[in-house]
Coordinates of C-alpha atoms in Angstrom, one line a residue:
X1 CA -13.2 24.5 -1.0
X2 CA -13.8 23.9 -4.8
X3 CA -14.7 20.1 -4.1
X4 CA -14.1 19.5 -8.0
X5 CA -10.9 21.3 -8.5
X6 CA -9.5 19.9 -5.3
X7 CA -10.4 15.9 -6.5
X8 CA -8.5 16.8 -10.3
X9 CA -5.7 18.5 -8.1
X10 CA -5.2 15.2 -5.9
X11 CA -6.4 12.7 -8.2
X12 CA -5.0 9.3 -7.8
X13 CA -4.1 6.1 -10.0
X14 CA -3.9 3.9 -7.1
X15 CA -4.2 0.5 -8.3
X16 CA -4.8 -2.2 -5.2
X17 CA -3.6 -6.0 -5.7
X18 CA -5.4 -8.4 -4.1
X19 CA -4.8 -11.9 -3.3
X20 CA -6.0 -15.1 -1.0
X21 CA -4.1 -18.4 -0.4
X22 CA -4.9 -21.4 0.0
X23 CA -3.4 -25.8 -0.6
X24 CA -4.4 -27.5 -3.7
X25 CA -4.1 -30.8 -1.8
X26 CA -7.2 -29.9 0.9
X27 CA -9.7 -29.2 -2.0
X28 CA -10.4 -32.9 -2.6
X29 CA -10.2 -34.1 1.1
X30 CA -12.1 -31.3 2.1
X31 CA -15.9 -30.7 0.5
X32 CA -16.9 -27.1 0.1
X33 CA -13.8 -25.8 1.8
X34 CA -12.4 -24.0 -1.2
X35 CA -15.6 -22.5 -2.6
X36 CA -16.3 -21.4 1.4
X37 CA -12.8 -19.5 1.1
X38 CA -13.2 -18.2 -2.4
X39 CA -16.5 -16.3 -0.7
X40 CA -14.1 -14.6 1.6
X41 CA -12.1 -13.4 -0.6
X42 CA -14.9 -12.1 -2.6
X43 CA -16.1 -10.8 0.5
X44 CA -12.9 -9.0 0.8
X45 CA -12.7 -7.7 -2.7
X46 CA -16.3 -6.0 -2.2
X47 CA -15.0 -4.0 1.5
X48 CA -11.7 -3.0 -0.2
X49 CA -13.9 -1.9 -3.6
X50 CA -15.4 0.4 -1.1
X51 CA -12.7 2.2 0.1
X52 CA -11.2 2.3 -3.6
X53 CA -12.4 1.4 -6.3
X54 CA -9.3 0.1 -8.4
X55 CA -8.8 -3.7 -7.2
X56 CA -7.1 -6.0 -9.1
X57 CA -8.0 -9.1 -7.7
X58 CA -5.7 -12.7 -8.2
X59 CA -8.2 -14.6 -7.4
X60 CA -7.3 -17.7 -4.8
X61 CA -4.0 -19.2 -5.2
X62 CA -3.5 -22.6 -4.1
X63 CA -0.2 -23.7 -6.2
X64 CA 3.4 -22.3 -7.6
X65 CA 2.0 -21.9 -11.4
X66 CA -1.3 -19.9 -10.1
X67 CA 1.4 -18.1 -7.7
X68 CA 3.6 -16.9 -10.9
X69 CA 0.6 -16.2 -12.8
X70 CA -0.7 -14.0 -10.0
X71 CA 2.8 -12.4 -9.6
X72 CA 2.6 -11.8 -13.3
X73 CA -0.5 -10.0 -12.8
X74 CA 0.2 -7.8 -10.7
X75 CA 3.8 -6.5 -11.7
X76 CA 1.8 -5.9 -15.5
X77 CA -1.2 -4.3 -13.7
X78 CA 1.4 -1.9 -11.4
X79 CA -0.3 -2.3 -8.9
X80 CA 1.0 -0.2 -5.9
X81 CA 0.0 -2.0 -2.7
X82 CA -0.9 -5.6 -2.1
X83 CA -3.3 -7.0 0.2
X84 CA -2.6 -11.2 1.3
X85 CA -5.4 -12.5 2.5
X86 CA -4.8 -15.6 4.7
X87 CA -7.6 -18.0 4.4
X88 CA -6.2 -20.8 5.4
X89 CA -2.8 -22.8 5.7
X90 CA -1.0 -22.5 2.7
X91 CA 3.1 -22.9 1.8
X92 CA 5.0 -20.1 1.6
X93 CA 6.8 -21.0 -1.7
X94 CA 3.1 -20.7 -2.8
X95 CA 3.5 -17.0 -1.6
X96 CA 6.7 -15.7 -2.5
X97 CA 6.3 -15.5 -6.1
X98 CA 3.8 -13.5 -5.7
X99 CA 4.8 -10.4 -4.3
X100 CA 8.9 -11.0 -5.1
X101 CA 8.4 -9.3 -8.6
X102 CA 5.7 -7.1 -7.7
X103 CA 8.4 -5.1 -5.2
X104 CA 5.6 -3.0 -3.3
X105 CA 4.7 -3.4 0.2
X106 CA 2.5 -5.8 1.5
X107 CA -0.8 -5.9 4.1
X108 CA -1.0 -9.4 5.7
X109 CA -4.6 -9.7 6.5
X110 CA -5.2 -12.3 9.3
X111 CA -9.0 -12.3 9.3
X112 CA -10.9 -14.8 11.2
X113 CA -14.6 -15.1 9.4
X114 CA -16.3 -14.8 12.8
X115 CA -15.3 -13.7 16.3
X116 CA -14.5 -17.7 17.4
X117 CA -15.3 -21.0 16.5
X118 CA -18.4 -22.3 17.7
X119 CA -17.3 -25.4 20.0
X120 CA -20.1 -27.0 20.9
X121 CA -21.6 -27.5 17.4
X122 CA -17.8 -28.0 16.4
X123 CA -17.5 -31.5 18.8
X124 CA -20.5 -32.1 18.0
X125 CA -19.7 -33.2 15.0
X126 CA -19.4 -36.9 14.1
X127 CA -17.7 -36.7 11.1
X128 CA -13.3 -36.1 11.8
X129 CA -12.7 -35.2 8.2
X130 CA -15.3 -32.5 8.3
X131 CA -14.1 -31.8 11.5
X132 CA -10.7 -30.8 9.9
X133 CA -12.6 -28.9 7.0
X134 CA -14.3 -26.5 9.5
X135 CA -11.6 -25.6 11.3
X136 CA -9.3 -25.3 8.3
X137 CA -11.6 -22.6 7.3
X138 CA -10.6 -20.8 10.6
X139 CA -6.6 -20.9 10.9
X140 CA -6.0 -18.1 9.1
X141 CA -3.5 -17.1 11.6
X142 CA -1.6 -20.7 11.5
X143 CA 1.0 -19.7 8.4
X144 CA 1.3 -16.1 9.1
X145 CA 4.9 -16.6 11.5
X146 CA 5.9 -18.9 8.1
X147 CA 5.4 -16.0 5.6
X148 CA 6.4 -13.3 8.2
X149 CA 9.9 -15.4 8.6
X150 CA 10.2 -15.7 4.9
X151 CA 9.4 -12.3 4.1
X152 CA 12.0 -10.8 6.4
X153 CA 14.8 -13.2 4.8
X154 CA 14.3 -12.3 1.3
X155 CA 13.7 -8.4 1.9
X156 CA 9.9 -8.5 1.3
X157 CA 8.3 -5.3 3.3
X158 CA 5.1 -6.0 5.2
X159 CA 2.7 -5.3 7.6
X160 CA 0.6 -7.5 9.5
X161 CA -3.4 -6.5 10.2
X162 CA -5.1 -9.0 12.5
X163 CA -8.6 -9.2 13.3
X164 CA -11.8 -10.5 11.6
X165 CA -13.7 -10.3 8.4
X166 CA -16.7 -9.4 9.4
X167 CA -17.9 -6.7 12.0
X168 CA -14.6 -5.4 13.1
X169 CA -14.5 -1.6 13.0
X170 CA -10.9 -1.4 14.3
X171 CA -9.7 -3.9 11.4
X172 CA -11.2 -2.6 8.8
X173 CA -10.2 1.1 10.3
X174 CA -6.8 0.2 9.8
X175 CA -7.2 -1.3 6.5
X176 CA -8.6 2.5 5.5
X177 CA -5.7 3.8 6.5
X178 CA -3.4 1.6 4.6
X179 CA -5.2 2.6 1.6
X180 CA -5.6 6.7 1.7
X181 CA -1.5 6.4 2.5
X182 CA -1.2 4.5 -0.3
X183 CA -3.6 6.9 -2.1
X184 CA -1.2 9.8 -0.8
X185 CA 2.0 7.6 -1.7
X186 CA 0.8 7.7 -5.3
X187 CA -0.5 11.3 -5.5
X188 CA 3.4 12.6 -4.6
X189 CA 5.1 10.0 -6.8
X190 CA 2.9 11.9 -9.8
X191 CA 2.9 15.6 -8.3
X192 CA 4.3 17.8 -10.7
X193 CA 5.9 20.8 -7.9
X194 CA 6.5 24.1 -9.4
X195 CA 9.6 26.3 -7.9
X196 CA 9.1 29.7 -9.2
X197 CA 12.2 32.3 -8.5
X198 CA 14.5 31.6 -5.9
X199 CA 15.2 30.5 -2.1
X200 CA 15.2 33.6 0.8
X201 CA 18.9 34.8 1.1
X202 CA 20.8 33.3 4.4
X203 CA 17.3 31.4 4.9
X204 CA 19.9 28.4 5.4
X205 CA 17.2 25.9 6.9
X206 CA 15.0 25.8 4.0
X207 CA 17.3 25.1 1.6
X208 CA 17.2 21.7 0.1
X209 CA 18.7 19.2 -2.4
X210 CA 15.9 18.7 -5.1
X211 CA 17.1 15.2 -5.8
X212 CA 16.6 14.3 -2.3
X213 CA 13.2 15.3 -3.1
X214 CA 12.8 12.7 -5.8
X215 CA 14.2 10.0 -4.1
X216 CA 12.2 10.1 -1.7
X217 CA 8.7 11.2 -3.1
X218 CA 9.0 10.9 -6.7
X219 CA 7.2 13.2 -9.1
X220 CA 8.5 15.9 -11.2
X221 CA 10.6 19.6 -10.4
X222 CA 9.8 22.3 -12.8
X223 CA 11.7 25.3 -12.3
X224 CA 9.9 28.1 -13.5
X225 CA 10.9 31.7 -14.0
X226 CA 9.0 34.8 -12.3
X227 CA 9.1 36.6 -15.9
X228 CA 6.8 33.7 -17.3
X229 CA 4.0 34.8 -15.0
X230 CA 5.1 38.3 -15.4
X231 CA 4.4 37.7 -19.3
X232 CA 0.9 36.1 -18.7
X233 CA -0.4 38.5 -16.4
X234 CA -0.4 40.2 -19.6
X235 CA -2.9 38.1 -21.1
X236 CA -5.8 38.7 -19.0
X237 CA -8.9 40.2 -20.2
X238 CA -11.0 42.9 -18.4
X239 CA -13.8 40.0 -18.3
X240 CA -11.0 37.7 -16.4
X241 CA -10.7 40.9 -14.1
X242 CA -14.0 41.4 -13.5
X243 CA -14.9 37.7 -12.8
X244 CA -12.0 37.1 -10.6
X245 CA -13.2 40.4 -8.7
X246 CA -16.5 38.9 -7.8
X247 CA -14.8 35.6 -6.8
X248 CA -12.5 37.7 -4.4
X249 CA -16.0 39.5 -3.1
X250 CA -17.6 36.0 -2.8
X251 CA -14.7 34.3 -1.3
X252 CA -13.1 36.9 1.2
X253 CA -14.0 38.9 3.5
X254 CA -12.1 42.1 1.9
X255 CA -11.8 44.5 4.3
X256 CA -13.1 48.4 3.4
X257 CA -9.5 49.9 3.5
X258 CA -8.4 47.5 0.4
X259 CA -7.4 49.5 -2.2
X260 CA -9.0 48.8 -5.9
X261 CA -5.9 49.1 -7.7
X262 CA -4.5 46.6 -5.5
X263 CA -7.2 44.0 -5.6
X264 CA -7.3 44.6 -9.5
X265 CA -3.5 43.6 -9.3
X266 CA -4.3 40.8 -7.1
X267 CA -7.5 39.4 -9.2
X268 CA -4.7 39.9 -12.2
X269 CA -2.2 38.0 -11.0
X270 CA -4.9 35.0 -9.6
X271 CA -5.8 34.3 -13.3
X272 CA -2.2 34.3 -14.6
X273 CA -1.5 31.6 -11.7
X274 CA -4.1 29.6 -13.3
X275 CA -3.0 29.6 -16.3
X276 CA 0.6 29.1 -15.4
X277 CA -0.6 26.2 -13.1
X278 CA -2.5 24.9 -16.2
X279 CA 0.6 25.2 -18.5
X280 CA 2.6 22.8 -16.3
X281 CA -0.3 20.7 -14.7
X282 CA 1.2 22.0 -11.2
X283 CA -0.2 20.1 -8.2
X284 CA 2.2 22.5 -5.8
X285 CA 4.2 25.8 -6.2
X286 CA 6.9 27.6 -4.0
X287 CA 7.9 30.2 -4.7
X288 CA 9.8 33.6 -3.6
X289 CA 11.1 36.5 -5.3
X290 CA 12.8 39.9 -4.3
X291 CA 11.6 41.4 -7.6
X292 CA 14.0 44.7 -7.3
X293 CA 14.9 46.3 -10.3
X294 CA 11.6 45.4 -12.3
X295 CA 8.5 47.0 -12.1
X296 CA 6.7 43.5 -13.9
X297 CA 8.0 41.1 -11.7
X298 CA 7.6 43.2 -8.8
X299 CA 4.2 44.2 -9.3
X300 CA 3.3 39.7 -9.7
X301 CA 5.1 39.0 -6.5
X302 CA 3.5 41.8 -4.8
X303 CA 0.1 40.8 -5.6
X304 CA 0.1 36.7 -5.8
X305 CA -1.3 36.4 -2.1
X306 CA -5.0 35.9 -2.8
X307 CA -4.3 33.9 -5.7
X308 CA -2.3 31.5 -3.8
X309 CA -4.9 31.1 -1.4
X310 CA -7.1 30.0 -3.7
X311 CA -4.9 27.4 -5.3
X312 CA -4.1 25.9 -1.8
X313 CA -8.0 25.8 -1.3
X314 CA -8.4 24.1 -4.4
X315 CA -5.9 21.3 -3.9
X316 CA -2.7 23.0 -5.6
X317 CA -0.4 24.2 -2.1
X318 CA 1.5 27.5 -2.5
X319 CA 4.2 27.8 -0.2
X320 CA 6.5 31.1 0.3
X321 CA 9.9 31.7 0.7
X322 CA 10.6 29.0 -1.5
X323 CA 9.9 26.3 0.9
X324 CA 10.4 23.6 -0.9
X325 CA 10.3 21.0 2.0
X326 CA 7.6 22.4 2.9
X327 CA 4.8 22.4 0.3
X328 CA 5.7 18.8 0.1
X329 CA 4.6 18.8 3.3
X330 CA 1.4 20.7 3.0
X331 CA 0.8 18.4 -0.3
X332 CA 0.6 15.5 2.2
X333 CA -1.6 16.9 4.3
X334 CA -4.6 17.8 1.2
X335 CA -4.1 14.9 -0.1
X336 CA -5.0 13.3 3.3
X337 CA -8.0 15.8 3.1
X338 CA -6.9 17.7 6.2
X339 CA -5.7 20.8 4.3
X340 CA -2.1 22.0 5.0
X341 CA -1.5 25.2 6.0
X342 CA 2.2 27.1 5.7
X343 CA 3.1 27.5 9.6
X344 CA 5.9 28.8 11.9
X345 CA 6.5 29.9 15.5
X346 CA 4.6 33.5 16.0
X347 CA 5.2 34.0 20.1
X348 CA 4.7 31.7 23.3
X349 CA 1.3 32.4 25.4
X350 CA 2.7 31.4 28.8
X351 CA -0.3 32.4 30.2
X352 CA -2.7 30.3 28.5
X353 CA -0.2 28.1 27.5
X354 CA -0.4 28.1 23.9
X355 CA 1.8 29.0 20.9
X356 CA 0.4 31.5 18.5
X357 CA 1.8 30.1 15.1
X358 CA 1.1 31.1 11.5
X359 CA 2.9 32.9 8.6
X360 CA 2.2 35.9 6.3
X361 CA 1.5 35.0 2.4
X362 CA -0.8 32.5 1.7
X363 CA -3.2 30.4 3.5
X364 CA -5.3 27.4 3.5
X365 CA -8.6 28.9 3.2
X366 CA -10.7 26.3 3.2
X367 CA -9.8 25.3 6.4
X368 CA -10.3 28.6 8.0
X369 CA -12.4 29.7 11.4
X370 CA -14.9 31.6 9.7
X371 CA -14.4 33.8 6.6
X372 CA -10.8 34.6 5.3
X373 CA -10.2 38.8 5.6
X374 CA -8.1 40.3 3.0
X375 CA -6.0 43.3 4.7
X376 CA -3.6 45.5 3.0
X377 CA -0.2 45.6 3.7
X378 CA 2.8 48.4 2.7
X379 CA 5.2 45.6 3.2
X380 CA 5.9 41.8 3.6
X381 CA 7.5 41.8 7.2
X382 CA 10.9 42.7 6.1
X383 CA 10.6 42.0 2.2
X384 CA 9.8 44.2 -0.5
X385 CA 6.8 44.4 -1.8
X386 CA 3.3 45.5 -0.8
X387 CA -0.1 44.5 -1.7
X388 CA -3.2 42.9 -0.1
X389 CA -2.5 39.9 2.4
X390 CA -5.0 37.3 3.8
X391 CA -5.5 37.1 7.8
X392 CA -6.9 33.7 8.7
X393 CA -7.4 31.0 11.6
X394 CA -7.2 27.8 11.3
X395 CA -10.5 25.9 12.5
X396 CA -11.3 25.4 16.4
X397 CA -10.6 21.5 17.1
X398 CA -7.7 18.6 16.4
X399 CA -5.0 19.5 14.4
X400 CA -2.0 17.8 13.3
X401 CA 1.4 19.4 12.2
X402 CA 4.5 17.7 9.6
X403 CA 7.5 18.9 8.3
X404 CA 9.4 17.3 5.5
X405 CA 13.0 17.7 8.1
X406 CA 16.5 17.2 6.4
X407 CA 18.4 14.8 8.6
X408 CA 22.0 15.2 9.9
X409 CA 22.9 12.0 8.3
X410 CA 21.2 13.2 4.8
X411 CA 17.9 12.2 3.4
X412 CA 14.3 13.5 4.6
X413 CA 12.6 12.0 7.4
X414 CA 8.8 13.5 8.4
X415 CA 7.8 14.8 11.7
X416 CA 4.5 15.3 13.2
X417 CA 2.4 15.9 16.0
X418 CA -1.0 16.7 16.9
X419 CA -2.7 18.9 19.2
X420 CA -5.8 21.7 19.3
X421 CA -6.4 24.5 17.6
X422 CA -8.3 26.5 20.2
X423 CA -10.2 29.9 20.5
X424 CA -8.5 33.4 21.4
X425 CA -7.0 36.2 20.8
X426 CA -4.8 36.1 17.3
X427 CA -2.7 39.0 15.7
X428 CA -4.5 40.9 13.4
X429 CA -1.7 42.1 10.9
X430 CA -3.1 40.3 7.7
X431 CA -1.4 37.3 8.6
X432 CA -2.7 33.3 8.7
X433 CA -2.4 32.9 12.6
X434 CA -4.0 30.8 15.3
X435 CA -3.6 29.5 18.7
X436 CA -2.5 26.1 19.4
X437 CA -2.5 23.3 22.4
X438 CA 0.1 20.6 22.6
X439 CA -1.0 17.7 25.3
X440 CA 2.6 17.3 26.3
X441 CA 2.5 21.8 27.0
X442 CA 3.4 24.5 24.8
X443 CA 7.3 24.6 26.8
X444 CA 7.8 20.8 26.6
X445 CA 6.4 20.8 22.6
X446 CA 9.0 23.7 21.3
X447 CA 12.3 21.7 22.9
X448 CA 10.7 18.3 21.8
X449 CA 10.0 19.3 17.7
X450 CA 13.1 21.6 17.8
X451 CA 15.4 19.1 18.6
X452 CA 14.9 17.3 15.5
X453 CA 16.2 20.0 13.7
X454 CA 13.0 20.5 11.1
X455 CA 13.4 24.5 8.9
X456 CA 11.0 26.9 10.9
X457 CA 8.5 26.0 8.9
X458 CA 5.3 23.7 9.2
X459 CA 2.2 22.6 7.8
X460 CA -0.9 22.4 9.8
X461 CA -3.7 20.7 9.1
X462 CA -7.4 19.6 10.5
X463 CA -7.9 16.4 12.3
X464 CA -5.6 13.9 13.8
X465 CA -3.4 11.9 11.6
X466 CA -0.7 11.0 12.7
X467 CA -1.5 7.5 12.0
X468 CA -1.8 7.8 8.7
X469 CA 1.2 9.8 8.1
X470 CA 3.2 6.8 9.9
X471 CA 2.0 4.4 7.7
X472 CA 2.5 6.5 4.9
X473 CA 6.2 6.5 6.1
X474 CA 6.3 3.2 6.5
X475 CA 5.7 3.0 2.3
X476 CA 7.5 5.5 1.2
X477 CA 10.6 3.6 3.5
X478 CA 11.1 6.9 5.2
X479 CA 11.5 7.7 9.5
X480 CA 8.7 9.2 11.2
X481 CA 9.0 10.5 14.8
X482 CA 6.1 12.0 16.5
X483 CA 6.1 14.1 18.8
X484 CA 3.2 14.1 20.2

């Protein structure tokens, strides 16, 4: 994958408020209690710096005014995510204006500074009112129930993270996680999705209601028209053609029965998908188009393939047919950095009990097994058109699927599952197309994900994620179910 092109594709303005409490009234009773807390919190800062670098930091609040003040902050930074850090007791009217105004979620952090208190050297101690002050600087976890309960009554949404500060994989694991959703979060609420032509004919499952789609990820719909490509394809130079060529060459594996014409067409087509991609800043395309009737449009349909593929590589999923729902989906997954490949049920391998899955049009090269072939094909599977297809497999090890799935109710809801993509026998008819194990068996996994009613379509991509795709639901207010 282009590294660079793929960082400008899912480039995020993630801003990360951050926040630790404390009560005014211990500072004076207490010696070097609120400077000890203040170095958590700065501890804190620098491990959430780490994992992003935009932090806007409130500093310690102790009082209402420095809670206003903070909240001020924060709703004039637009910040996106907040991080509490408990320190210590504090009042929860200290809290609330805070976050109230801010209205994004919120990640409790109950972190102990070490693993316990050390009780002999803690009775030890002669003195009761540093007695107090040491362990003050321990009960983090004492008015978490108080801002939990508070929280829930004034319709403040948070999620609790308990652990410790310091050498605490799992913790701080789960605080990584809170932040690339959030990362992903803001990505879609600033994706600019192209929908070039029009949706499959009696394709009913795919279709989709576009405002749905901005209710529940944001962003921005630009419908384009097929002629508009047709008209820039137009524009490109014989140098454009030749450089494109070699990109193909260096990129593919093009097989020897590709025809020139066709990959000329192809490499044609590739640089007027930049440049419409450029025009409207596109971070995702679907698009389908019969193209019947003229010889243009035809001709940029028929040969968009390759240059599809390498926008998904780069960060900018294509989706066919027009799947909307979809190349959300496969957006989610890049942007998660585990590709996101366009999917759908190819035949069930009773024998090794797998499901061969995968989809003619584009793929997600970069997250091929090996080196992508480019195969010619007289027709699309039932659609017009001809051209040069790619034939691909998704890479050996962990995947994970989602699909963006209209529920009966209305509204979107995600669905996911992981499993294995695993070596074999694939079809070669130009097609993306691998071999996949589901823990829960390939007969149990098709009656469990179809019964949620999700369009035939998926994205797959590397790794296991689920996790993060939860909590990603769980910001963007939205049900996940997994299925395994």
């Amino acid at each position: 994958m282009n590294k660079l092109n793929s960082d400008l594709a899912n480039k995020s303005s993630l801003k990360i408020g951050l926040f630790g409490i404390g009560l005014d009234t211990y500072w004076p009773q207490f010696e070097g209690l609120k400077d000890r807390l203040e170095g958590y919190l700065n501890n804190v800062e620098q491990k959430l710096s780490d994992i992003h670098p935009s932090v806007v930091n409130a500093g310690l609040v102790d009082n209402p005014d420095k809670a206003f003040k903070a909240g001020k902050l924060f709703k004039t930074e637009d910040v996106d995510l907040i991080f509490l850090y408990v320190t210590t007791y504090a009042l929860s009217s200290t809290v609330l204006p805070v976050v109230q105004r801010a209205k994004v979620p919120v990640i409790i952090l109950n972190l102990a500074p070490e693993a316990s208190i050390d009780y002999t050297s803690f009775n030890a101690m002669s003195d009761r009112t540093k007695m107090t002050g040491e362990w003050l600087s321990f009960c983090s976890a004492c008015p978490v129930p108080e801002i939990a309960n508070v929280f829930n009554r004034v319709g403040v949404k948070f999620h609790q993270i308990t652990g410790m500060l310091h050498d605490d994989k799992e913790c701080w694991d789960e605080v990584t996680e809170w932040v690339q959703a959030a990362k992903v979060a803001n990505i879609m609420a600033y994706n600019r999705l192209g929908c070039m032509g029009h949706y499959y004919s009696g394709m009913l499952d795919i279709y989709t209601d576009l405002t749905q789609q901005y209710a529940h990820f944001g962003g921005h719909i630009e419908l384009i028209e097929v002629e508009e490509l047709a008209s820039l394809r137009k524009e490109v130079s014989n140098e454009e053609l030749t450089d494109r060529l070699k990109l193909f060459n260096e990129t593919f594996d093009v097989q020897a029965d590709c025809p020139l014409d066709e990959m000329e067409k192809a490499a044609i087509t590739s640089v007027a998908l930049d440049k419409l991609v450029a025009k409207h800043q596109l971070g995702s395309m679907a698009y389908y188009y019969k193209g019947t009737g003229n010889i243009e449009n035809e001709e940029a349909i028929s040969s968009i393939i390759l240059g599809n593929s390498l926008l998904t590589a780069k960060g900018i999923p294509v989706a066919g047919e027009y799947e909307i729902k979809n190349v959300q989906a496969m957006k989610i997954m890049d942007s998660f950095g585990a590709g996101g490949s366009f999917t759908e049920y190819y035949a069930m391998d009773f024998k090794d009990d797998v499901i061969l899955m995968g989809h003619d049009g584009p793929g997600h090269i970069a997250i091929a097994e090996g080196k992508t072939k480019v195969r010619p094909l007289h027709v699309y599977h039932g659609k017009v058109g001809k051209g040069v297809s790619v034939e691909m497999m998704v890479k050996n090890g962990p995947v994970t699927l989602l699909s963006v799935a209209e529920k009966s109710g209305g509204g979107l809801m995600l669905l996911v599952a992981e499993g294995e993509s695993v070596p074999g026998p694939i079809l070669q008819i130009g097609n993306t197309n691998s071999r996949y194990k589901f823990p829960i068996g390939a007969r149990n996994f098709v009656n469990n994900w179809n019964s949620y009613g999700p369009a035939h379509h998926c994205a797959v991509g590397i790794g296991h994620i689920s996790s993060k795709i939860e909590k990603l639901g769980q910001l963007l207010n939205m049900e996940v179910v997994k299925v395994c």
